[in-house]
């Protein structure tokens, strides 16, 4: 990861029951929609397995730099996903954005 690259992660819980068809569809749609945005790299969707954390799912993706992240954040597909899926189906979340530490 270059010093300019941004690793964007979000961990979250859904209003749907864990392991339900609705939860699986949300993860699939998130992966399909968000990974299709041109500046998104290495998109992954996760199920939480640690007993140390009480969030259920996660998304992770990489961006070449802040401009690439900003492009994603403002992209119509991302805005639509947030407005029409995220706000309706996610009960809580924690968003984390990292850049490599300078040595």
Coordinates of C-alpha atoms in Angstrom, one line a residue:
X1 CA 0.0 0.0 0.0
X2 CA 1.5 3.3 -1.0
X3 CA 1.6 6.2 1.4
X4 CA -1.1 7.9 -0.6
X5 CA -3.4 4.9 -0.9
X6 CA -6.6 4.8 1.2
X7 CA -7.9 1.6 2.8
X8 CA -11.6 2.1 3.4
X9 CA -13.4 -0.3 5.8
X10 CA -16.8 -0.4 7.4
X11 CA -18.1 -2.9 9.9
X12 CA -21.8 -3.1 10.4
X13 CA -24.9 -4.8 11.6
X14 CA -28.0 -5.3 9.5
X15 CA -31.6 -5.1 10.5
X16 CA -31.9 -8.5 8.9
X17 CA -31.3 -11.7 10.9
X18 CA -27.7 -12.9 10.7
X19 CA -27.3 -15.5 7.9
X20 CA -30.7 -14.7 6.4
X21 CA -31.4 -14.5 2.7
X22 CA -31.9 -10.8 3.0
X23 CA -28.5 -10.4 4.7
X24 CA -26.8 -12.4 1.9
X25 CA -28.6 -10.4 -0.7
X26 CA -27.4 -7.1 0.9
X27 CA -23.8 -8.3 0.9
X28 CA -24.0 -9.5 -2.7
X29 CA -25.6 -6.3 -3.9
X30 CA -23.0 -4.2 -2.0
X31 CA -20.2 -6.2 -3.6
X32 CA -21.7 -6.0 -7.1
X33 CA -22.7 -2.4 -7.0
X34 CA -19.8 -0.8 -5.1
X35 CA -17.0 -2.9 -6.7
X36 CA -18.3 -1.7 -10.1
X37 CA -17.3 1.9 -9.3
X38 CA -14.1 2.5 -11.4
X39 CA -11.8 3.6 -8.6
X40 CA -12.6 0.7 -6.2
X41 CA -9.9 -1.9 -5.9
X42 CA -9.8 -5.1 -3.9
X43 CA -13.4 -5.0 -2.7
X44 CA -14.2 -7.7 -0.1
X45 CA -17.3 -8.5 1.9
X46 CA -16.9 -10.2 5.3
X47 CA -18.8 -12.1 8.0
X48 CA -17.5 -11.3 11.5
X49 CA -16.1 -14.4 13.4
X50 CA -14.4 -12.8 16.4
X51 CA -16.1 -12.9 19.8
X52 CA -14.2 -9.7 20.6
X53 CA -16.4 -7.7 18.2
X54 CA -20.1 -7.3 18.2
X55 CA -20.5 -6.1 14.5
X56 CA -21.7 -8.8 12.1
X57 CA -20.3 -7.9 8.7
X58 CA -17.7 -5.8 6.9
X59 CA -16.8 -4.3 3.6
X60 CA -13.2 -3.4 2.7
X61 CA -11.8 -1.7 -0.4
X62 CA -8.7 0.1 -1.5
X63 CA -8.2 3.4 -3.4
X64 CA -5.1 4.7 -5.1
X65 CA -5.3 8.1 -3.3
X66 CA -7.7 10.5 -1.6
X67 CA -9.0 11.7 -5.0
X68 CA -10.0 8.1 -6.0
X69 CA -11.8 7.8 -2.6
X70 CA -13.6 11.1 -3.1
X71 CA -14.7 10.0 -6.6
X72 CA -16.1 6.8 -5.1
X73 CA -17.8 8.6 -2.2
X74 CA -19.6 11.0 -4.6
X75 CA -20.3 8.5 -7.4
X76 CA -24.0 8.1 -8.2
X77 CA -23.9 4.3 -7.6
X78 CA -22.5 4.8 -4.1
X79 CA -24.9 7.6 -3.2
X80 CA -27.8 5.5 -4.4
X81 CA -26.7 2.4 -2.5
X82 CA -26.3 4.5 0.7
X83 CA -29.7 6.2 0.3
X84 CA -31.7 3.3 -0.8
X85 CA -30.1 0.3 0.9
X86 CA -27.6 1.3 3.6
X87 CA -29.8 3.8 5.5
X88 CA -32.8 1.4 5.3
X89 CA -31.0 -1.9 6.1
X90 CA -28.0 -1.1 8.3
X91 CA -28.7 -0.8 12.1
X92 CA -25.3 0.5 13.1
X93 CA -21.8 0.8 11.7
X94 CA -18.2 1.9 12.2
X95 CA -16.3 3.4 9.3
X96 CA -12.5 3.4 9.2
X97 CA -10.2 4.9 6.6
X98 CA -6.4 4.3 6.8
X99 CA -3.3 5.4 5.0
X100 CA 0.1 3.8 5.5
X101 CA 2.0 5.2 8.4
X102 CA 5.0 7.3 7.5
X103 CA 8.3 5.8 8.7

